[in-house]
One Martini backbone bead per residue (centre of mass of N, CA, C, O) as a GRO file, in nm:
protein
  474
    1MET     BB    1   0.614   3.347   0.110
    2GLN     BB    2   0.684   3.371  -0.194
    3PRO     BB    3   0.619   3.565  -0.464
    4ASN     BB    4   0.674   3.359  -0.725
    5LEU     BB    5   0.467   3.147  -0.580
    6ASN     BB    6   0.205   3.309  -0.545
    7ARG     BB    7   0.151   3.348  -0.837
    8LEU     BB    8   0.131   3.045  -0.948
    9LEU     BB    9  -0.119   3.021  -0.776
   10ARG     BB   10  -0.249   3.195  -0.886
   11ALA     BB   11  -0.228   3.066  -1.208
   12LEU     BB   12  -0.308   2.753  -1.120
   13ALA     BB   13  -0.645   2.902  -1.040
   14ARG     BB   14  -0.714   2.906  -1.341
   15GLU     BB   15  -0.673   2.705  -1.441
   16GLY     BB   16  -0.828   2.469  -1.153
   17LEU     BB   17  -0.618   2.473  -0.904
   18GLU     BB   18  -0.563   2.313  -0.626
   19VAL     BB   19  -0.321   2.486  -0.407
   20THR     BB   20  -0.079   2.404  -0.172
   21TYR     BB   21   0.139   2.503   0.074
   22ASP     BB   22   0.417   2.439   0.415
   23GLY     BB   23   0.689   2.409   0.304
   24HIS     BB   24   0.721   2.135   0.210
   25LEU     BB   25   0.396   2.025   0.107
   26TYR     BB   26   0.194   1.949  -0.170
   27THR     BB   27  -0.168   1.994  -0.254
   28VAL     BB   28  -0.341   1.890  -0.529
   29ARG     BB   29  -0.618   1.994  -0.725
   30LEU     BB   30  -0.940   1.974  -0.900
   31LEU     BB   31  -1.154   2.256  -0.932
   32GLY     BB   32  -1.465   2.048  -0.798
   33ASP     BB   33  -1.301   1.776  -0.755
   34ALA     BB   34  -1.372   1.633  -0.388
   35ASN     BB   35  -1.319   1.387  -0.421
   36ALA     BB   36  -1.078   1.331  -0.497
   37PRO     BB   37  -0.736   1.324  -0.417
   38PRO     BB   38  -0.512   1.499  -0.327
   39ALA     BB   39  -0.220   1.574  -0.477
   40GLU     BB   40   0.125   1.505  -0.375
   41VAL     BB   41   0.410   1.727  -0.283
   42LEU     BB   42   0.798   1.671  -0.213
   43LEU     BB   43   0.881   2.031  -0.181
   44PRO     BB   44   1.126   2.227  -0.170
   45PRO     BB   45   1.135   2.572  -0.135
   46ASP     BB   46   1.427   2.600  -0.371
   47LEU     BB   47   1.232   2.465  -0.594
   48PRO     BB   48   1.147   2.374  -0.877
   49VAL     BB   49   0.796   2.450  -0.993
   50GLU     BB   50   0.588   2.322  -1.280
   51GLY     BB   51   0.260   2.360  -1.372
   52LYS     BB   52   0.239   2.098  -1.538
   53ALA     BB   53   0.256   1.853  -1.345
   54PHE     BB   54   0.080   1.957  -1.162
   55ARG     BB   55  -0.180   1.901  -1.355
   56GLN     BB   56  -0.126   1.623  -1.381
   57LEU     BB   57  -0.152   1.504  -1.090
   58ALA     BB   58  -0.437   1.572  -1.081
   59HIS     BB   59  -0.570   1.433  -1.328
   60LEU     BB   60  -0.470   1.131  -1.204
   61ALA     BB   61  -0.644   1.194  -0.919
   62ALA     BB   62  -0.943   1.199  -1.141
   63LEU     BB   63  -0.921   0.936  -1.220
   64LYS     BB   64  -1.199   0.710  -1.380
   65HIS     BB   65  -1.419   0.506  -1.427
   66PRO     BB   66  -1.746   0.384  -1.512
   67THR     BB   67  -1.703   0.038  -1.374
   68GLY     BB   68  -1.497   0.159  -1.131
   69GLY     BB   69  -1.340   0.221  -0.838
   70ALA     BB   70  -1.024   0.403  -0.704
   71VAL     BB   71  -0.840   0.647  -0.598
   72LEU     BB   72  -0.682   0.624  -0.363
   73ARG     BB   73  -0.317   0.815  -0.375
   74VAL     BB   74  -0.135   1.038  -0.461
   75ARG     BB   75   0.230   1.114  -0.553
   76ALA     BB   76   0.540   1.314  -0.568
   77THR     BB   77   0.863   1.365  -0.558
   78PRO     BB   78   1.179   1.550  -0.534
   79ASP     BB   79   1.178   1.499  -0.899
   80PHE     BB   80   0.950   1.634  -1.004
   81HIS     BB   81   0.815   1.608  -1.348
   82PRO     BB   82   0.730   1.623  -1.682
   83GLY     BB   83   0.556   1.432  -1.909
   84ASP     BB   84   0.513   1.344  -2.235
   85SER     BB   85   0.243   1.109  -2.151
   86GLY     BB   86   0.064   1.286  -1.910
   87VAL     BB   87   0.272   1.225  -1.689
   88ALA     BB   88   0.467   1.262  -1.409
   89ILE     BB   89   0.740   1.247  -1.287
   90GLY     BB   90   0.716   1.125  -0.958
   91SER     BB   91   0.472   0.929  -0.952
   92VAL     BB   92   0.242   0.788  -0.752
   93LEU     BB   93  -0.048   0.497  -0.741
   94HIS     BB   94  -0.344   0.421  -0.615
   95THR     BB   95  -0.547   0.160  -0.616
   96ARG     BB   96  -0.833   0.041  -0.676
   97GLY     BB   97  -1.056  -0.148  -0.957
   98LEU     BB   98  -0.764   0.011  -1.120
   99VAL     BB   99  -0.544   0.014  -1.370
  100VAL     BB  100  -0.265   0.247  -1.536
  101PRO     BB  101  -0.059   0.232  -1.807
  102GLY     BB  102  -0.007   0.543  -1.795
  103ALA     BB  103   0.118   0.503  -1.545
  104VAL     BB  104   0.449   0.413  -1.642
  105GLY     BB  105   0.492   0.355  -1.917
  106THR     BB  106   0.737   0.239  -2.153
  107ASP     BB  107   0.945   0.183  -1.955
  108ILE     BB  108   0.964  -0.101  -1.806
  109ASN     BB  109   1.167  -0.096  -1.512
  110CYS     BB  110   1.300   0.117  -1.484
  111GLY     BB  111   1.642   0.123  -1.364
  112MET     BB  112   1.860   0.017  -1.106
  113ARG     BB  113   2.246  -0.065  -1.074
  114LEU     BB  114   2.471  -0.191  -0.793
  115HIS     BB  115   2.812  -0.184  -0.760
  116VAL     BB  116   3.131  -0.336  -0.620
  117ALA     BB  117   3.459  -0.247  -0.587
  118ASP     BB  118   3.855  -0.398  -0.501
  119ILE     BB  119   3.939  -0.101  -0.661
  120GLY     BB  120   4.137   0.132  -0.727
  121VAL     BB  121   4.149   0.441  -0.856
  122GLU     BB  122   4.432   0.444  -0.958
  123ALA     BB  123   4.419   0.188  -1.111
  124PHE     BB  124   4.164   0.259  -1.285
  125LEU     BB  125   4.287   0.447  -1.450
  126SER     BB  126   4.546   0.351  -1.591
  127ARG     BB  127   4.326   0.158  -1.756
  128ARG     BB  128   4.041   0.336  -1.875
  129ASP     BB  129   4.115   0.318  -2.210
  130ALA     BB  130   4.078   0.039  -2.233
  131PHE     BB  131   3.806   0.004  -2.094
  132VAL     BB  132   3.664   0.217  -2.273
  133GLU     BB  133   3.704   0.031  -2.561
  134ARG     BB  134   3.543  -0.186  -2.433
  135MET     BB  135   3.280  -0.110  -2.390
  136LYS     BB  136   3.231   0.011  -2.679
  137GLY     BB  137   3.179  -0.222  -2.803
  138HIS     BB  138   2.936  -0.332  -2.665
  139TYR     BB  139   2.740  -0.029  -2.618
  140PHE     BB  140   2.823   0.116  -2.985
  141PHE     BB  141   2.959  -0.212  -3.157
  142GLY     BB  142   2.815  -0.466  -3.050
  143THR     BB  143   3.064  -0.744  -2.963
  144ARG     BB  144   2.872  -0.807  -2.822
  145ASP     BB  145   2.734  -1.182  -2.695
  146VAL     BB  146   2.353  -1.238  -2.567
  147SER     BB  147   2.303  -1.491  -2.646
  148MET     BB  148   2.008  -1.787  -2.654
  149SER     BB  149   1.799  -2.023  -2.573
  150SER     BB  150   1.528  -1.981  -2.648
  151ARG     BB  151   1.414  -2.112  -2.387
  152ALA     BB  152   1.559  -1.857  -2.231
  153ALA     BB  153   1.394  -1.712  -2.324
  154GLU     BB  154   1.116  -1.766  -2.213
  155ALA     BB  155   1.151  -1.794  -1.949
  156LEU     BB  156   1.235  -1.455  -1.925
  157LEU     BB  157   0.932  -1.402  -1.954
  158ARG     BB  158   0.779  -1.607  -1.764
  159ASP     BB  159   1.034  -1.622  -1.499
  160GLY     BB  160   1.305  -1.450  -1.521
  161ILE     BB  161   1.572  -1.529  -1.422
  162PRO     BB  162   1.543  -1.824  -1.294
  163GLY     BB  163   1.462  -1.894  -1.577
  164TRP     BB  164   1.721  -1.845  -1.721
  165LEU     BB  165   1.937  -1.950  -1.523
  166LEU     BB  166   1.835  -2.262  -1.576
  167GLU     BB  167   1.898  -2.241  -1.883
  168SER     BB  168   2.224  -2.180  -1.893
  169MET     BB  169   2.347  -2.357  -1.740
  170GLU     BB  170   2.241  -2.598  -1.965
  171GLN     BB  171   2.298  -2.357  -2.213
  172PRO     BB  172   2.565  -2.180  -2.249
  173LEU     BB  173   2.588  -1.836  -2.405
  174GLY     BB  174   2.745  -1.614  -2.474
  175CYS     BB  175   2.855  -1.420  -2.214
  176ALA     BB  176   2.746  -1.710  -1.970
  177ALA     BB  177   2.983  -1.863  -2.053
  178LYS     BB  178   3.191  -1.633  -1.845
  179ALA     BB  179   2.990  -1.656  -1.657
  180ASP     BB  180   2.897  -1.687  -1.291
  181LEU     BB  181   2.638  -1.789  -1.246
  182ALA     BB  182   2.614  -1.908  -0.958
  183GLN     BB  183   2.679  -1.542  -0.867
  184LEU     BB  184   2.389  -1.495  -0.951
  185ASP     BB  185   2.198  -1.667  -0.847
  186LYS     BB  186   2.326  -1.531  -0.552
  187GLU     BB  187   2.212  -1.230  -0.681
  188SER     BB  188   1.912  -1.285  -0.692
  189THR     BB  189   1.845  -1.191  -0.396
  190ARG     BB  190   1.902  -0.857  -0.485
  191ILE     BB  191   1.696  -0.766  -0.612
  192HIS     BB  192   1.417  -0.757  -0.664
  193LEU     BB  193   1.160  -0.987  -0.636
  194GLY     BB  194   1.415  -1.154  -0.795
  195GLY     BB  195   1.358  -1.095  -1.092
  196ALA     BB  196   1.066  -1.176  -1.069
  197LEU     BB  197   0.753  -1.235  -1.268
  198GLU     BB  198   0.436  -1.299  -1.413
  199GLY     BB  199   0.395  -1.378  -1.757
  200GLU     BB  200   0.391  -1.378  -2.115
  201PRO     BB  201   0.542  -1.463  -2.447
  202SER     BB  202   0.360  -1.311  -2.619
  203TRP     BB  203   0.395  -0.979  -2.530
  204ALA     BB  204   0.656  -1.032  -2.752
  205PRO     BB  205   0.799  -0.977  -2.980
  206SER     BB  206   0.878  -1.226  -3.196
  207GLY     BB  207   1.220  -1.199  -3.172
  208LEU     BB  208   1.195  -1.376  -2.871
  209VAL     BB  209   1.008  -1.598  -3.056
  210LYS     BB  210   1.202  -1.860  -3.086
  211PRO     BB  211   1.364  -2.087  -3.268
  212GLY     BB  212   1.694  -2.112  -3.120
  213VAL     BB  213   1.876  -1.866  -3.178
  214VAL     BB  214   1.886  -1.601  -2.982
  215ARG     BB  215   1.896  -1.275  -3.078
  216ASP     BB  216   1.926  -0.954  -2.947
  217ALA     BB  217   1.971  -0.582  -3.004
  218GLY     BB  218   1.840  -0.491  -2.706
  219LEU     BB  219   2.063  -0.652  -2.506
  220ALA     BB  220   2.253  -0.436  -2.409
  221THR     BB  221   2.232  -0.139  -2.324
  222ILE     BB  222   2.115   0.104  -2.245
  223GLY     BB  223   1.959   0.416  -2.372
  224GLY     BB  224   1.849   0.720  -2.358
  225GLY     BB  225   1.851   0.947  -2.208
  226ASN     BB  226   1.891   0.915  -1.853
  227HIS     BB  227   2.063   0.700  -1.944
  228PHE     BB  228   2.324   0.459  -1.779
  229VAL     BB  229   2.686   0.418  -1.708
  230GLU     BB  230   2.856   0.426  -1.394
  231VAL     BB  231   3.228   0.483  -1.252
  232GLN     BB  232   3.259   0.504  -0.892
  233ARG     BB  233   3.359   0.629  -0.569
  234VAL     BB  234   3.308   0.588  -0.231
  235GLU     BB  235   3.358   0.837  -0.063
  236ALA     BB  236   3.096   0.784   0.170
  237VAL     BB  237   3.020   0.637   0.481
  238THR     BB  238   2.722   0.700   0.721
  239ASP     BB  239   2.639   0.336   0.745
  240ARG     BB  240   2.862   0.105   0.844
  241THR     BB  241   2.695  -0.145   0.902
  242ARG     BB  242   2.550  -0.176   0.701
  243ALA     BB  243   2.774  -0.130   0.469
  244TRP     BB  244   2.895  -0.410   0.541
  245GLU     BB  245   2.679  -0.557   0.500
  246TRP     BB  246   2.689  -0.521   0.134
  247GLY     BB  247   2.985  -0.438   0.129
  248VAL     BB  248   3.045  -0.107   0.156
  249ARG     BB  249   3.359   0.070   0.079
  250GLU     BB  250   3.540   0.310   0.142
  251GLY     BB  251   3.740   0.356  -0.200
  252GLN     BB  252   3.523   0.162  -0.376
  253LEU     BB  253   3.410   0.077  -0.643
  254ALA     BB  254   3.207   0.165  -0.884
  255PHE     BB  255   2.894   0.064  -1.021
  256MET     BB  256   2.617   0.193  -1.261
  257ILE     BB  257   2.302   0.141  -1.382
  258HIS     BB  258   1.998   0.297  -1.604
  259SER     BB  259   1.801   0.033  -1.739
  260GLY     BB  260   1.514  -0.108  -1.912
  261SER     BB  261   1.349  -0.230  -2.172
  262ARG     BB  262   1.289  -0.058  -2.475
  263ASP     BB  263   1.124  -0.230  -2.677
  264VAL     BB  264   0.923  -0.412  -2.482
  265GLY     BB  265   0.808  -0.186  -2.337
  266LYS     BB  266   0.662  -0.070  -2.566
  267HIS     BB  267   0.540  -0.291  -2.682
  268VAL     BB  268   0.323  -0.304  -2.433
  269GLY     BB  269   0.248   0.009  -2.407
  270MET     BB  270   0.130   0.089  -2.669
  271ALA     BB  271  -0.088  -0.176  -2.616
  272TRP     BB  272  -0.211  -0.075  -2.372
  273GLN     BB  273  -0.317   0.152  -2.482
  274ASP     BB  274  -0.512   0.103  -2.686
  275ARG     BB  275  -0.664  -0.101  -2.521
  276ALA     BB  276  -0.797   0.076  -2.363
  277ARG     BB  277  -0.930   0.263  -2.558
  278ALA     BB  278  -1.115   0.004  -2.721
  279ALA     BB  279  -1.200  -0.061  -2.372
  280TRP     BB  280  -1.379   0.175  -2.367
  281PRO     BB  281  -1.694   0.278  -2.304
  282ALA     BB  282  -1.939   0.356  -2.476
  283GLY     BB  283  -1.989   0.683  -2.450
  284ALA     BB  284  -1.760   0.746  -2.267
  285PRO     BB  285  -1.615   0.980  -2.197
  286TYR     BB  286  -1.319   1.074  -2.150
  287PRO     BB  287  -1.047   1.186  -2.001
  288ASP     BB  288  -0.905   1.502  -1.999
  289SER     BB  289  -0.575   1.368  -2.044
  290GLY     BB  290  -0.563   1.094  -2.192
  291ILE     BB  291  -0.599   0.886  -1.949
  292LEU     BB  292  -0.655   0.502  -1.950
  293PRO     BB  293  -0.771   0.310  -1.749
  294LEU     BB  294  -0.877  -0.007  -1.568
  295GLY     BB  295  -1.125  -0.258  -1.516
  296GLU     BB  296  -1.157  -0.483  -1.594
  297PRO     BB  297  -1.028  -0.808  -1.425
  298ALA     BB  298  -0.903  -0.971  -1.706
  299LEU     BB  299  -0.780  -0.639  -1.786
  300VAL     BB  300  -0.581  -0.620  -1.553
  301ALA     BB  301  -0.396  -0.914  -1.575
  302GLU     BB  302  -0.298  -0.882  -1.823
  303TYR     BB  303  -0.150  -0.643  -1.820
  304LEU     BB  304   0.026  -0.738  -1.569
  305ARG     BB  305   0.167  -0.952  -1.776
  306ALA     BB  306   0.283  -0.801  -1.905
  307GLU     BB  307   0.446  -0.579  -1.742
  308ALA     BB  308   0.570  -0.821  -1.646
  309THR     BB  309   0.744  -0.898  -1.881
  310ALA     BB  310   0.911  -0.671  -1.939
  311ALA     BB  311   1.056  -0.659  -1.698
  312ASN     BB  312   1.222  -0.952  -1.710
  313TYR     BB  313   1.405  -0.776  -1.909
  314ALA     BB  314   1.511  -0.566  -1.776
  315PHE     BB  315   1.668  -0.765  -1.565
  316LEU     BB  316   1.837  -0.855  -1.788
  317ASN     BB  317   1.981  -0.603  -1.898
  318ARG     BB  318   2.126  -0.505  -1.612
  319LEU     BB  319   2.285  -0.757  -1.602
  320LEU     BB  320   2.437  -0.749  -1.868
  321LEU     BB  321   2.586  -0.500  -1.853
  322ALA     BB  322   2.720  -0.528  -1.626
  323GLU     BB  323   2.900  -0.806  -1.691
  324LEU     BB  324   3.033  -0.694  -1.900
  325LEU     BB  325   3.205  -0.500  -1.718
  326ARG     BB  326   3.323  -0.711  -1.522
  327LEU     BB  327   3.486  -0.858  -1.761
  328THR     BB  328   3.627  -0.643  -1.779
  329LEU     BB  329   3.737  -0.636  -1.482
  330ARG     BB  330   3.926  -0.877  -1.514
  331GLU     BB  331   4.052  -0.889  -1.767
  332LEU     BB  332   4.226  -0.602  -1.595
  333PHE     BB  333   4.213  -0.745  -1.282
  334GLY     BB  334   4.130  -0.993  -1.222
  335ASP     BB  335   3.978  -1.147  -0.964
  336VAL     BB  336   3.659  -1.007  -0.935
  337GLU     BB  337   3.379  -1.003  -0.793
  338ALA     BB  338   3.177  -0.759  -0.804
  339PRO     BB  339   2.938  -0.723  -0.638
  340LEU     BB  340   2.615  -0.687  -0.567
  341VAL     BB  341   2.381  -0.484  -0.427
  342TYR     BB  342   2.162  -0.381  -0.581
  343ASP     BB  343   1.831  -0.404  -0.771
  344VAL     BB  344   1.601  -0.175  -0.917
  345PRO     BB  345   1.280   0.002  -0.991
  346HIS     BB  346   1.043   0.201  -1.109
  347ASN     BB  347   0.869   0.109  -1.367
  348ILE     BB  348   0.581  -0.016  -1.203
  349THR     BB  349   0.334  -0.283  -1.084
  350LEU     BB  350   0.207  -0.322  -0.743
  351PRO     BB  351   0.084  -0.485  -0.459
  352TYR     BB  352  -0.114  -0.282  -0.266
  353GLU     BB  353  -0.315  -0.258  -0.004
  354GLY     BB  354  -0.537  -0.432  -0.191
  355GLY     BB  355  -0.359  -0.279  -0.420
  356TRP     BB  356  -0.194  -0.080  -0.637
  357LEU     BB  357   0.145   0.084  -0.732
  358ALA     BB  358   0.215   0.261  -0.917
  359ARG     BB  359   0.525   0.404  -1.114
  360LYS     BB  360   0.689   0.710  -1.192
  361GLY     BB  361   0.953   0.774  -1.151
  362ALA     BB  362   0.995   0.576  -0.899
  363CYS     BB  363   1.084   0.427  -0.543
  364PRO     BB  364   1.127   0.174  -0.359
  365ALA     BB  365   1.110   0.207   0.051
  366GLU     BB  366   1.135  -0.035   0.220
  367ALA     BB  367   1.226  -0.157   0.506
  368GLU     BB  368   1.535  -0.149   0.445
  369GLN     BB  369   1.591  -0.127   0.138
  370PRO     BB  370   1.756  -0.109  -0.098
  371VAL     BB  371   1.836   0.293  -0.218
  372ILE     BB  372   1.878   0.459  -0.558
  373ILE     BB  373   2.023   0.787  -0.608
  374PRO     BB  374   2.118   0.949  -0.875
  375GLY     BB  375   2.232   1.220  -1.002
  376SER     BB  376   2.420   1.320  -1.207
  377MET     BB  377   2.740   1.349  -1.403
  378GLY     BB  378   2.823   1.590  -1.166
  379ALA     BB  379   2.715   1.418  -0.936
  380ALA     BB  380   2.624   1.256  -0.716
  381SER     BB  381   2.551   0.925  -0.566
  382TYR     BB  382   2.341   0.725  -0.373
  383LEU     BB  383   2.274   0.562  -0.093
  384MET     BB  384   2.041   0.362   0.098
  385VAL     BB  385   1.752   0.379   0.280
  386GLY     BB  386   1.465   0.276   0.380
  387CYS     BB  387   1.122   0.265   0.567
  388GLY     BB  388   0.859   0.253   0.512
  389ASP     BB  389   0.671   0.540   0.445
  390ALA     BB  390   0.333   0.560   0.387
  391ALA     BB  391   0.284   0.844   0.322
  392ALA     BB  392   0.504   0.764   0.076
  393LEU     BB  393   0.458   0.553  -0.052
  394ALA     BB  394   0.724   0.356   0.003
  395SER     BB  395   0.865   0.617  -0.204
  396ALA     BB  396   1.106   0.748  -0.398
  397SER     BB  397   1.365   0.908  -0.581
  398HIS     BB  398   1.530   0.825  -0.874
  399GLY     BB  399   1.644   1.171  -0.856
  400ALA     BB  400   1.680   1.484  -0.891
  401GLY     BB  401   1.570   1.608  -1.187
  402ARG     BB  402   1.431   1.804  -1.385
  403ALA     BB  403   1.509   2.165  -1.506
  404ARG     BB  404   1.591   2.110  -1.817
  405SER     BB  405   1.435   2.041  -2.159
  406ARG     BB  406   1.631   1.957  -2.345
  407PHE     BB  407   1.550   2.176  -2.559
  408ASP     BB  408   1.680   2.389  -2.371
  409MET     BB  409   1.945   2.309  -2.438
  410SER     BB  410   2.001   2.240  -2.745
  411ARG     BB  411   1.922   2.537  -2.852
  412GLY     BB  412   1.929   2.801  -2.992
  413GLY     BB  413   2.124   3.019  -2.770
  414ALA     BB  414   2.267   2.836  -2.578
  415ASP     BB  415   2.462   2.782  -2.379
  416ARG     BB  416   2.770   2.558  -2.381
  417ARG     BB  417   2.960   2.599  -2.168
  418GLU     BB  418   3.172   2.436  -1.972
  419GLU     BB  419   3.024   2.582  -1.687
  420ALA     BB  420   2.717   2.633  -1.778
  421LEU     BB  421   2.671   2.272  -1.790
  422GLY     BB  422   2.904   2.155  -1.534
  423LEU     BB  423   3.172   1.965  -1.755
  424THR     BB  424   3.367   2.036  -1.570
  425GLY     BB  425   3.501   1.766  -1.516
  426VAL     BB  426   3.416   1.573  -1.743
  427ASP     BB  427   3.339   1.201  -1.794
  428CYS     BB  428   3.149   1.128  -2.136
  429ILE     BB  429   3.053   0.881  -2.301
  430THR     BB  430   2.970   0.948  -2.663
  431LEU     BB  431   2.873   0.927  -3.003
  432ARG     BB  432   2.722   1.188  -2.907
  433GLN     BB  433   2.679   1.511  -2.825
  434GLU     BB  434   2.388   1.627  -2.766
  435ARG     BB  435   2.403   1.472  -2.560
  436ARG     BB  436   2.567   1.596  -2.331
  437VAL     BB  437   2.425   1.825  -2.309
  438GLU     BB  438   2.108   1.697  -2.241
  439GLU     BB  439   2.199   1.644  -1.966
  440ALA     BB  440   2.407   1.777  -1.803
  441PRO     BB  441   2.400   1.885  -1.517
  442ALA     BB  442   2.231   2.207  -1.555
  443ALA     BB  443   1.946   1.986  -1.643
  444TYR     BB  444   1.933   1.970  -1.274
  445LYS     BB  445   1.930   1.951  -1.027
  446PRO     BB  446   1.967   1.938  -0.733
  447ILE     BB  447   2.065   1.639  -0.501
  448GLY     BB  448   2.075   1.742  -0.218
  449PRO     BB  449   1.816   1.841  -0.132
  450VAL     BB  450   1.640   1.540  -0.246
  451VAL     BB  451   1.757   1.406  -0.031
  452ALA     BB  452   1.722   1.563   0.248
  453SER     BB  453   1.361   1.563   0.206
  454GLN     BB  454   1.362   1.267   0.253
  455VAL     BB  455   1.536   1.263   0.558
  456GLU     BB  456   1.322   1.444   0.709
  457ALA     BB  457   1.061   1.261   0.658
  458GLY     BB  458   1.110   0.970   0.656
  459ILE     BB  459   1.226   0.754   0.353
  460VAL     BB  460   1.546   0.806   0.447
  461ARG     BB  461   1.894   0.662   0.496
  462GLU     BB  462   2.188   0.726   0.482
  463VAL     BB  463   2.475   0.531   0.325
  464ALA     BB  464   2.640   0.641   0.083
  465ARG     BB  465   2.867   0.769  -0.124
  466MET     BB  466   2.905   0.869  -0.476
  467ALA     BB  467   3.167   0.951  -0.777
  468PRO     BB  468   3.220   1.031  -1.040
  469LEU     BB  469   3.406   0.949  -1.340
  470LEU     BB  470   3.227   0.795  -1.576
  471THR     BB  471   2.978   0.813  -1.835
  472PHE     BB  472   2.766   0.642  -2.056
  473LYS     BB  473   2.632   0.740  -2.338
  474ALA     BB  474   2.427   0.670  -2.609
   0.00000   0.00000   0.00000
C-alpha cells in the first residue's frame, strides 16, 4: 500500500471513518455505526483520493429516517469527488421506504445526448467559422426560437417528450416548425425511459404554465460548470457489430450534449430540500450531514412527481440543444440525418429492486444499454455498452471526475500557461474566459484509467471512442 494512502487512511480514522482498500475497491463507513452499510468506491490506485468525498459518502450510507425505511447500499463510481451540496458526485444510493432529494440535488436529470453525422471532418472544418457563428447566436446570444404552445408546455411537464411531440405536431412553433418531427418521434425510443416520466406541471415555475405561447429562456441552454456541447470525430470503433447496430462508424462527425433541467431543476430541488426540512418529525435530531430523507409515503410520491417534472424538461432541453445544431448542419451541408445514438440521465431517482435508486453524477449502465462517458475537452470521450453489473448497482461514471476544484484552477498564483492547463490545441468557444480555465483538461482526472477500471470490473464494455474537435462552454 502506498505511504500516502496509509497516511490518508490514518487521517480518516482520526475523523471517525473506517476505510479499507483492496487495490480496486474502497469501503468506508462511520466508526461505531455497525448498522449502516459500508459504502463502496471503485477507484484505481493511481487516481487521487479525497477525504471530503469519503466523509460525504459515509454520511450518505448512514442516513436514517425516524419513521423507518433504510439505506440498503451505497456505491460510488471512479469519477467520484466531493459535491458542493454535501453529496459526493458519483454517488449511487439504493433505499427502501425512503427517498433522499439531496442525493439527486438541484440539477435534476443532468445527462448526456450523443448524435452522429455522415460529414467528413475536413468538410466540417472548412465551414467551421460559419458553423460557430450560427451556434454562438443560438447558444449565447438568444437568436434561437424555442417557443411552444401552452398545451405543449403542459404536456411536456406532465408526459415528457411524447407529450411535447404530440402537441407540437398539432401546433408546431419555433424551431419545432423547422424540425423533422417524425424523426424526433422515431428517435424517442433511443431516449432512456422514452424521455417520459409521470410529472406534475404545478411543480414547474409559473412562467412555464400559462395561457398562450410559452417562450422559456432556459430551454436549449447549456448551463454552467461542466456542461457543454461538443463536436467530435469518431476516431475508433472497438465493437463493430454493436456500433453498426447503433449507426456509429469510424470517421463520422459526432456531437455530444451535457446539460440538465436548468432553473426548473433548481426550483424543484430547492423547494424539496425545504419541504424535507419542514416535514422532519418534531424533536428528532437532524442527520450530521444535513441531508434529509423523506419517509412518509405520500411525500415520497409527491417528490417523485416533482422530480419527474424537472426531468421531463431536461430531456427536452438536450433535445433542443441538439436540434439547433442538427438544423445548422443542414443549413451548411444539406440533407444530413444526424441520428440520435442515445440520451441518458445522470441525476435522477428511479425504481430499483423493490426500492429506489438515486444517482448523483452517475450513468445508468443496464445490460445492453448505451453508456456515454465524456472526457475533458482535451481528451477522448467513450461510447460504451452497459453490463447490468449488480455489484455496481448497474451504474457507471458520468465522466472523468474533477481532480482540482474550480477555485483552485482560478485562484491567484495558479499556473495559467496553456500547456500547464492542457489547453494547447483545444478549440473552446465561450464568452467567459474564466470558464475556459475552470474547465481546462488539467482540472480533470485522466479518462483512460477511469474507463479501464470499469471495463475490468465488468460494468461496461467499449464500443467507440470520440476525439474532440470543438467545445461550447457557456
